[in-house]
PDB file of C-alpha atoms in Angstrom:
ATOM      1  CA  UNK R 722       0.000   0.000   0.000  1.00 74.00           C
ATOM      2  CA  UNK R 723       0.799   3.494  -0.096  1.00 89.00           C
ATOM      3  CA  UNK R 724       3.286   4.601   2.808  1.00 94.00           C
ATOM      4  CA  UNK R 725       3.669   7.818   3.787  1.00 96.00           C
ATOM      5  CA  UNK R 726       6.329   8.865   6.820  1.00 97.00           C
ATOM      6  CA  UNK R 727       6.589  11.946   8.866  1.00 97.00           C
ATOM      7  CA  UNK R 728       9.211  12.924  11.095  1.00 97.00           C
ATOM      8  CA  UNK R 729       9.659  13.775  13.908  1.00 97.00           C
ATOM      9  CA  UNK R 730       6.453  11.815  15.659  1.00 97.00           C
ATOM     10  CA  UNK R 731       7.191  13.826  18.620  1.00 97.00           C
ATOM     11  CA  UNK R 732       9.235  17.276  19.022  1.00 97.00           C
ATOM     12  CA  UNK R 733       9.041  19.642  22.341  1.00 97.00           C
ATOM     13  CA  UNK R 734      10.551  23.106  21.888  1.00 96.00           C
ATOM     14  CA  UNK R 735      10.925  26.466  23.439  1.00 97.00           C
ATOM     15  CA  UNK R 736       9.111  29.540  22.897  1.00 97.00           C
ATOM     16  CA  UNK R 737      10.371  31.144  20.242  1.00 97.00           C
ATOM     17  CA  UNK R 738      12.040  28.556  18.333  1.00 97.00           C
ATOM     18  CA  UNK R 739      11.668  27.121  15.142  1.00 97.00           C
ATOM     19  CA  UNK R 740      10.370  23.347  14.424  1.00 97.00           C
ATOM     20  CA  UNK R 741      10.882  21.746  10.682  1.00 97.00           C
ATOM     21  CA  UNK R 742       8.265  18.641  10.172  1.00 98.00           C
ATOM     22  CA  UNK R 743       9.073  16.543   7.588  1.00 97.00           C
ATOM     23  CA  UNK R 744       6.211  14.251   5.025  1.00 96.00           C
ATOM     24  CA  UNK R 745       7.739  11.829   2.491  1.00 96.00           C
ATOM     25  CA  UNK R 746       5.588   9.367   0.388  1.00 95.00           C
ATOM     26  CA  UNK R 747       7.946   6.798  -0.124  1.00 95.00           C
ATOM     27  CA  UNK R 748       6.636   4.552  -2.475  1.00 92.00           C
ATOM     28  CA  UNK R 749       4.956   6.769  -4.501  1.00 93.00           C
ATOM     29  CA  UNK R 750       5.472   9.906  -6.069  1.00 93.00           C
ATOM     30  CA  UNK R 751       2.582  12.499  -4.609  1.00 90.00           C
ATOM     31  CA  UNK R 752       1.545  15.599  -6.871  1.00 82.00           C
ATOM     32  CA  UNK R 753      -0.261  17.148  -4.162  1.00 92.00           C
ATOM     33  CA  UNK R 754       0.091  16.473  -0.718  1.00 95.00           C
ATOM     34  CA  UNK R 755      -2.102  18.680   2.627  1.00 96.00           C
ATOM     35  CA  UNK R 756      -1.289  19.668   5.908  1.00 97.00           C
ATOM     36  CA  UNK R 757      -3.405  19.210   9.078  1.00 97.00           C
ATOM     37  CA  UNK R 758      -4.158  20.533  12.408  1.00 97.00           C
ATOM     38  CA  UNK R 759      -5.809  18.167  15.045  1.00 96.00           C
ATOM     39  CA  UNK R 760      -6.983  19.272  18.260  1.00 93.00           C
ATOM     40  CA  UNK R 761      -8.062  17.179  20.916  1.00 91.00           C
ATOM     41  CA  UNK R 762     -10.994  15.054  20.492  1.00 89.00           C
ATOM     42  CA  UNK R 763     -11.606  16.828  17.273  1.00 92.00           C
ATOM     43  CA  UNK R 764     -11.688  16.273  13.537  1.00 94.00           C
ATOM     44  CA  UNK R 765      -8.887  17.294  10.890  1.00 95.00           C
ATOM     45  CA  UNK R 766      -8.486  20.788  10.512  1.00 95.00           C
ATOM     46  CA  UNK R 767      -6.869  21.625   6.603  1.00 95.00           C
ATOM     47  CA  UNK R 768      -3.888  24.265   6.743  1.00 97.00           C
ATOM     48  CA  UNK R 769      -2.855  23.796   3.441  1.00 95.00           C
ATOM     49  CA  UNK R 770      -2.873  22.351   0.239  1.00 94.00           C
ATOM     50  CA  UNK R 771       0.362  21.931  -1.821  1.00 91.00           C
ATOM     51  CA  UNK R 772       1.514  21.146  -4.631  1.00 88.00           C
ATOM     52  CA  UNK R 773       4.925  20.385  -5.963  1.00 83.00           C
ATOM     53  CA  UNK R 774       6.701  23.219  -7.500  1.00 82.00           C
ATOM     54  CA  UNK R 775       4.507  25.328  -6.515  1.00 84.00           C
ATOM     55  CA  UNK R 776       3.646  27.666  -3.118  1.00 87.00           C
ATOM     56  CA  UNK R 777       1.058  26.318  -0.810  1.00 92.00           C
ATOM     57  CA  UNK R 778      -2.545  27.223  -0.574  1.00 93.00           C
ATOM     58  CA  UNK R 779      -3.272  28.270   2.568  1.00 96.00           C
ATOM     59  CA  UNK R 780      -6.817  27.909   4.042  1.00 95.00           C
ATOM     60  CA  UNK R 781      -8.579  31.248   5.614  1.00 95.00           C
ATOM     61  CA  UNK R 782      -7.380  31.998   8.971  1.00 95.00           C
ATOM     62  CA  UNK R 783      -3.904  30.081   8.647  1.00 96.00           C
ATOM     63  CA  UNK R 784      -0.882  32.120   8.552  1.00 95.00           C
ATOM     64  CA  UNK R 785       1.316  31.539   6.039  1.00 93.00           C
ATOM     65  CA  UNK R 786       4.337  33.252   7.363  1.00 95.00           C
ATOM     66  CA  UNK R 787       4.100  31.479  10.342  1.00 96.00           C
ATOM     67  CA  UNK R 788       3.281  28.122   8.842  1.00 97.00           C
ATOM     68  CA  UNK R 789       6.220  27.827   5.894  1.00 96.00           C
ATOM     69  CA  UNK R 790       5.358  24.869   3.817  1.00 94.00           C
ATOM     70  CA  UNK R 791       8.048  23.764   0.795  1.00 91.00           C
ATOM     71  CA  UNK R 792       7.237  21.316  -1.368  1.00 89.00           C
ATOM     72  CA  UNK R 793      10.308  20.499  -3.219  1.00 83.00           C
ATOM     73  CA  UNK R 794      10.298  17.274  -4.676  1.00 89.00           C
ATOM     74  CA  UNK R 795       7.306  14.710  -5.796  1.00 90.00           C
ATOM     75  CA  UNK R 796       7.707  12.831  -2.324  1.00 93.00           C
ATOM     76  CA  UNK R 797       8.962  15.476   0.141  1.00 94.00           C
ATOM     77  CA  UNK R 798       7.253  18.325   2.004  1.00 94.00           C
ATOM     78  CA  UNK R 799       7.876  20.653   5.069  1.00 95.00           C
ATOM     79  CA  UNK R 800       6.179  22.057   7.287  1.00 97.00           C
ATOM     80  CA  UNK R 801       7.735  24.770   9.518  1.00 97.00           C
ATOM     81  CA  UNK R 802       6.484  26.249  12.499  1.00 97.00           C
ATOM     82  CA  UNK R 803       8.826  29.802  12.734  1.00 97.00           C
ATOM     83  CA  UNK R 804       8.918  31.125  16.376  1.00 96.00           C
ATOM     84  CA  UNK R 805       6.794  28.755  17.913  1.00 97.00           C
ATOM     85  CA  UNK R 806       4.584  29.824  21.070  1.00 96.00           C
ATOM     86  CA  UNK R 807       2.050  27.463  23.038  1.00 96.00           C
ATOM     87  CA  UNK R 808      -1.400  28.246  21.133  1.00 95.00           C
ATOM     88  CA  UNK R 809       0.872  26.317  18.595  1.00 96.00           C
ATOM     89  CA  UNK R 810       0.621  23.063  20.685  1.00 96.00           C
ATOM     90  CA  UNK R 811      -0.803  20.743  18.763  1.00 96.00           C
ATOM     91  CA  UNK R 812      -1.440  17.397  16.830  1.00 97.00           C
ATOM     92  CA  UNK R 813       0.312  17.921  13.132  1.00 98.00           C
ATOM     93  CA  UNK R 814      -0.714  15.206  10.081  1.00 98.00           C
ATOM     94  CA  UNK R 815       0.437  15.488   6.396  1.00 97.00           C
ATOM     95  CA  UNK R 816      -1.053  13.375   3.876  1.00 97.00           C
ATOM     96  CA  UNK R 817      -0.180  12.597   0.252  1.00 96.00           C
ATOM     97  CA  UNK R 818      -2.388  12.211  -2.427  1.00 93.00           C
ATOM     98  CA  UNK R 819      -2.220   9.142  -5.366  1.00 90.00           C
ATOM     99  CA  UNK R 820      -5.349   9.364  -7.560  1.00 88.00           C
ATOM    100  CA  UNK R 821      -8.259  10.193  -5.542  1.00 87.00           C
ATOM    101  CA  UNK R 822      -7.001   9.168  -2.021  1.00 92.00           C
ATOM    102  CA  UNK R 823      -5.242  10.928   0.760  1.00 95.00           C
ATOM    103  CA  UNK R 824      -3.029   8.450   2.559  1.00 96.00           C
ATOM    104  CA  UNK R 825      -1.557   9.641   5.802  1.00 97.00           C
ATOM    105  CA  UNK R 826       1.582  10.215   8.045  1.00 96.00           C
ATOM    106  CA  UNK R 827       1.409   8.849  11.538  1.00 97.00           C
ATOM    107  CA  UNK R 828       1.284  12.629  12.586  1.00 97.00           C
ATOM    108  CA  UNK R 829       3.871  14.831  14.640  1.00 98.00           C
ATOM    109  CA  UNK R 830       2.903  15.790  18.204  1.00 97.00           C
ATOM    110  CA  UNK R 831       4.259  19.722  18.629  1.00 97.00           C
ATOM    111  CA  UNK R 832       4.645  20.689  22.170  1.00 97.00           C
ATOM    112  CA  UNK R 833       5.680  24.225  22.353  1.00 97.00           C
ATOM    113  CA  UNK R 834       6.985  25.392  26.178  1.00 96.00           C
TER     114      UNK R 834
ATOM    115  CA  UNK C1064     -23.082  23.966   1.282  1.00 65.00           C
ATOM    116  CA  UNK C1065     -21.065  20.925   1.485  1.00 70.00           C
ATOM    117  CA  UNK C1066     -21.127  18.975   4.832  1.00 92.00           C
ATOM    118  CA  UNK C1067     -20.085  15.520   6.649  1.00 96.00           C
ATOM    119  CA  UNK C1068     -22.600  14.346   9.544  1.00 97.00           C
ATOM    120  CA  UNK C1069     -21.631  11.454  11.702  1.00 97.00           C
ATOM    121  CA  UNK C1070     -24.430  11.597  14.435  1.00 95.00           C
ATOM    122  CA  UNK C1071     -22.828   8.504  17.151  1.00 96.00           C
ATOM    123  CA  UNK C1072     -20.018  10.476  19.053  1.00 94.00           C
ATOM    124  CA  UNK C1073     -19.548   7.234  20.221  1.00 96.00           C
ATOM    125  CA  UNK C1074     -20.194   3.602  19.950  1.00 96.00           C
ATOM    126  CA  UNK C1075     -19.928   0.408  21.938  1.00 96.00           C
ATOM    127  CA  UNK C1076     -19.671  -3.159  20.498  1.00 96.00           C
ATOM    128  CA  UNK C1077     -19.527  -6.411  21.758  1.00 97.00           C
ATOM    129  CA  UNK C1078     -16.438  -8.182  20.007  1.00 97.00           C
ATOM    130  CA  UNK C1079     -17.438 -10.369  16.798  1.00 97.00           C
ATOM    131  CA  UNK C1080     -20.588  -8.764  16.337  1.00 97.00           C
ATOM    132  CA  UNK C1081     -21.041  -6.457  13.278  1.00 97.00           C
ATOM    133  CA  UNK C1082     -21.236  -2.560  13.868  1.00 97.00           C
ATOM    134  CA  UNK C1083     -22.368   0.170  11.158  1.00 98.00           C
ATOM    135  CA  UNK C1084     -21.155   3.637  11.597  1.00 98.00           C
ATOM    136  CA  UNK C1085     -23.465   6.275   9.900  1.00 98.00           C
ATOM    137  CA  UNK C1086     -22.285   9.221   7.594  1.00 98.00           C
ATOM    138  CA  UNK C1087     -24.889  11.591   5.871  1.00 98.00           C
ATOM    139  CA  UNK C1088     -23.292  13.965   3.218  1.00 97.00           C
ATOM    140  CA  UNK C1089     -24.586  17.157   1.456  1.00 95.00           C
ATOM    141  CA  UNK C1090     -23.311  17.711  -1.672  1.00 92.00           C
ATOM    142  CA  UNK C1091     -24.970  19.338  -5.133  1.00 90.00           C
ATOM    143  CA  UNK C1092     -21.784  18.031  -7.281  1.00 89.00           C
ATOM    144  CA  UNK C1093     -22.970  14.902  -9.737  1.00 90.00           C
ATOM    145  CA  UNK C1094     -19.045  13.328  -9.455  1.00 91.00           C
ATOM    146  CA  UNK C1095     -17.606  13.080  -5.505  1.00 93.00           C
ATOM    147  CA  UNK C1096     -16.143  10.465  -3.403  1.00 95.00           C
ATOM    148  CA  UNK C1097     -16.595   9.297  -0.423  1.00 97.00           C
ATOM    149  CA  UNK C1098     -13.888   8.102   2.369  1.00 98.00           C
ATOM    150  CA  UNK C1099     -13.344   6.355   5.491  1.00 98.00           C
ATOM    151  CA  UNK C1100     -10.687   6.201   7.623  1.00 98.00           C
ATOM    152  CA  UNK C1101      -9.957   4.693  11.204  1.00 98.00           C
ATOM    153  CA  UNK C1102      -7.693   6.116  13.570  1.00 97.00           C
ATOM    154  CA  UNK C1103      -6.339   4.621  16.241  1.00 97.00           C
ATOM    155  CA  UNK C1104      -5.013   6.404  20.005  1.00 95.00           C
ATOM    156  CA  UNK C1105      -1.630   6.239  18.225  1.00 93.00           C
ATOM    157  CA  UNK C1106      -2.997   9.042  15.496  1.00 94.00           C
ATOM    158  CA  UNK C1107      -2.042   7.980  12.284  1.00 94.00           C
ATOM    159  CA  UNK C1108      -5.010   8.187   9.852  1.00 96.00           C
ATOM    160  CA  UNK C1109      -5.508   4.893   8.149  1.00 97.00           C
ATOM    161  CA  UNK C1110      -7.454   4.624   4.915  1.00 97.00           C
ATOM    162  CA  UNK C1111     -10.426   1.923   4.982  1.00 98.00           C
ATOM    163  CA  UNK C1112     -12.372   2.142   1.897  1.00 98.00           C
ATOM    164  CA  UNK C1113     -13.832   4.835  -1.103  1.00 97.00           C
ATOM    165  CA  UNK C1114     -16.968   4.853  -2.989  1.00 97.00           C
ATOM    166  CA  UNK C1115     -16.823   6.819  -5.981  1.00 95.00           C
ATOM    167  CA  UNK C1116     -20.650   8.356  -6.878  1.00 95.00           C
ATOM    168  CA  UNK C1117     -20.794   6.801  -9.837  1.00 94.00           C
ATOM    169  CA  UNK C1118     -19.716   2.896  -8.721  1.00 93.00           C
ATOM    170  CA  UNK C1119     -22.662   0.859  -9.039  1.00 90.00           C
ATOM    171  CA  UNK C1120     -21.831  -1.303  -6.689  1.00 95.00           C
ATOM    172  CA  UNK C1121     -21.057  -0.860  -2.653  1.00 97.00           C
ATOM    173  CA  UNK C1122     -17.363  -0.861  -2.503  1.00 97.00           C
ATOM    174  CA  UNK C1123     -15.946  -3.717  -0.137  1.00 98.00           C
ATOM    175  CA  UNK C1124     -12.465  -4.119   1.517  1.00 96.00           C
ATOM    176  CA  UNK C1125     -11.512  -7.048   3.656  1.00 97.00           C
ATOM    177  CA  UNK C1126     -13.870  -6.883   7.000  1.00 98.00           C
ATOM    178  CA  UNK C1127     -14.797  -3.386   5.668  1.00 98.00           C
ATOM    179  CA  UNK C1128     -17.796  -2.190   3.441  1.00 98.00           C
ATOM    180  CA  UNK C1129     -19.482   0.659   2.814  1.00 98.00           C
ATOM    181  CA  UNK C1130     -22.941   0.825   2.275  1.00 97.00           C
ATOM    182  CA  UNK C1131     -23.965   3.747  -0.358  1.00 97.00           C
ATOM    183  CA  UNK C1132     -27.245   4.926  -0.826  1.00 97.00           C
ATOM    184  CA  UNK C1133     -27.058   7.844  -3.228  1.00 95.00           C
ATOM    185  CA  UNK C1134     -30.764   9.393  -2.981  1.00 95.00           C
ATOM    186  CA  UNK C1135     -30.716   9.344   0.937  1.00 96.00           C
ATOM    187  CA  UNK C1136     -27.265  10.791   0.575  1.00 96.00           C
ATOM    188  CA  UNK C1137     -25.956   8.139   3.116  1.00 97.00           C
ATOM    189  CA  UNK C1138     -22.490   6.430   3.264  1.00 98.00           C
ATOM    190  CA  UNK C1139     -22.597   3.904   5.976  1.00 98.00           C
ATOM    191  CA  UNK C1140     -19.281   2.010   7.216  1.00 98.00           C
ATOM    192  CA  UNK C1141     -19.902  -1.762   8.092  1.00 98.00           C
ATOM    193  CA  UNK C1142     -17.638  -3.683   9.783  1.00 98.00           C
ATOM    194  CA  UNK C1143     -18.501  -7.535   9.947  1.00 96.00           C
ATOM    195  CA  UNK C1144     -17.348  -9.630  13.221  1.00 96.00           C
ATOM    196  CA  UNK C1145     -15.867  -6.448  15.083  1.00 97.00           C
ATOM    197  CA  UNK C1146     -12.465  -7.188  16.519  1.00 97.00           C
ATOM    198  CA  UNK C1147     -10.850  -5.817  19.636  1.00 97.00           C
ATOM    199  CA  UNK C1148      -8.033  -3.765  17.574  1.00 97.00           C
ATOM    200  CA  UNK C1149     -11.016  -1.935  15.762  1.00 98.00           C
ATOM    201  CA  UNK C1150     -11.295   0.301  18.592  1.00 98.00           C
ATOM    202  CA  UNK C1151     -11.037   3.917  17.466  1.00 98.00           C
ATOM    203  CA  UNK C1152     -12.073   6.962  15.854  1.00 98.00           C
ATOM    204  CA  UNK C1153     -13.462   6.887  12.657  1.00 98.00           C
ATOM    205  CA  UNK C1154     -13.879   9.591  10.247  1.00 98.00           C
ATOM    206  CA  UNK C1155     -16.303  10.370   6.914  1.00 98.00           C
ATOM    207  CA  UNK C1156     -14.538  12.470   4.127  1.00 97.00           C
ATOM    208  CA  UNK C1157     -16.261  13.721   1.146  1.00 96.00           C
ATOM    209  CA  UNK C1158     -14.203  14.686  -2.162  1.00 93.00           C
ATOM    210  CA  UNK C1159     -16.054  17.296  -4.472  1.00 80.00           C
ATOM    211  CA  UNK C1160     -15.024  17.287  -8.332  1.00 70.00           C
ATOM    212  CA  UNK C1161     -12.621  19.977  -8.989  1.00 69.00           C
ATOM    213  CA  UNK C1162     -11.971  20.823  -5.284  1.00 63.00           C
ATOM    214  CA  UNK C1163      -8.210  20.154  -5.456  1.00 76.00           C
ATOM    215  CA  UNK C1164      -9.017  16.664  -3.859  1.00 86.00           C
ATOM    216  CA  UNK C1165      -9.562  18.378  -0.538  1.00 90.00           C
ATOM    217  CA  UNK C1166     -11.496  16.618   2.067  1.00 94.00           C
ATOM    218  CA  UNK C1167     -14.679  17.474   3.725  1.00 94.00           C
ATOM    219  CA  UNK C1168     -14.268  15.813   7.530  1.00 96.00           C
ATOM    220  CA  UNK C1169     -16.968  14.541   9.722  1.00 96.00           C
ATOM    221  CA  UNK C1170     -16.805  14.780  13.212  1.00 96.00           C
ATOM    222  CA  UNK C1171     -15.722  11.479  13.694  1.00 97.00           C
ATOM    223  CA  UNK C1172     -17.416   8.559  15.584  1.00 97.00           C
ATOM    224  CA  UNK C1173     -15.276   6.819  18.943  1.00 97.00           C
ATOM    225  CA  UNK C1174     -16.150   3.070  18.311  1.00 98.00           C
ATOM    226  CA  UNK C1175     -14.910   1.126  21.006  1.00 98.00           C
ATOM    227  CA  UNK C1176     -15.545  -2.961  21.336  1.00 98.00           C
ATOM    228  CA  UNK C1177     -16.269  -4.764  24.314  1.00 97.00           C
ATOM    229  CA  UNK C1178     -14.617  -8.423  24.761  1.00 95.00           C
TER     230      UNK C1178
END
């Protein structure tokens, strides 16, 4: 099946800092893969949308210059998180799409201090 | 406007019996699909099954199928003979045509089995 990876699973940082998340689809090549926000007992929440080559579409409300996603290559994307704070806390899940289906990472858990 | 309903927060099964999970959609698009996918306390999101609008038949996968009835708008998840590792969330996604393959999410439905 389609595998997709995401690293770190687990990161805890200071205020202020910096966090890079990677998503690789690694036995496929993904056109378009999506970020996600989870919170707590809740469904997915889309950030973005992006494509390779391409910047990201950002959903309303996101901020892009916080949220820096690059999608260089047909199986790698990054999410960064610049200057961190708490409210940032949360559950992080790429996916990457083949066809008409989203497969996804096992997600990275952001604690921000 | 386009919208997901899953109406059981939550759901409890005794092991090997069958369990359907209910998802209404609202959608005015003629081509869409529809997705489910389980996930578990760990987090990933694992695919379970699609039903494109236009497949005739319900789409089946392993323990998994999904029963479609297009004029009642429904897109029910059955699992046969419920196991103890199907504990978890489940979620109903809708893909519009020409939406960038974006996902519309229902809330989800906690489905926990009983041994």
């Amino acid at each position: 099946g389609a595998v997709v990876s995401q690293h770190p699973s687990r990161v805890i940082c200071k205020s202020g800092t910096s966090v890079k998340i990677e998503c690789r689809s690694l036995d496929f090549q993904a056109t378009t893969m999506f970020w996600y926000r989870q919170f707590p007992k809740q469904s997915l929440m889309l950030m973005a949308t992006s494509n390779e080559g391409s910047k990201a579409t950002y959903e309303q409300g996101v901020e892009k210059d916080k949220f820096l996603i690059n999608h260089a290559s047909l199986t790698l994307s990054t999410l960064t998180v610049t200057s961190a704070h708490p409210e940032d806390s949360s559950f992080y899940i790429c996916s990457a799409r083949i066809f008409d289906t989203q497969y996804f990472g096992p997600g990275t858990r952001l604690t921000v201090l | 406007a386009q919208k997901i309903t899953q109406t059981q927060p939550g759901m409890f099964v005794q092991e090997k019996e069958a369990v359907t999970l209910d998802c209404t959609y609202d959608t005015s698009d003629q081509s869409y699909g529809l997705f489910w996918y389980k996930q578990p306390s760990s987090g990933e999101m694992i695919f379970l099954i699609y039903q494109g609008s236009y497949d005739e038949q319900n789409a089946t996968e392993g323990r998994y199928s999904l029963n479609f009835q297009k004029a009642r708008k429904s897109a029910n998840l059955v699992i046969s003979a419920s196991q103890l590792g199907d504990s978890a969330m489940y979620f109903c996604a809708m893909r519009e045509g020409g939406s960038n393959y974006q996902l519309i999410w229902g809330a989800g439905t906690k489905l926990i089995i009983k041994p």
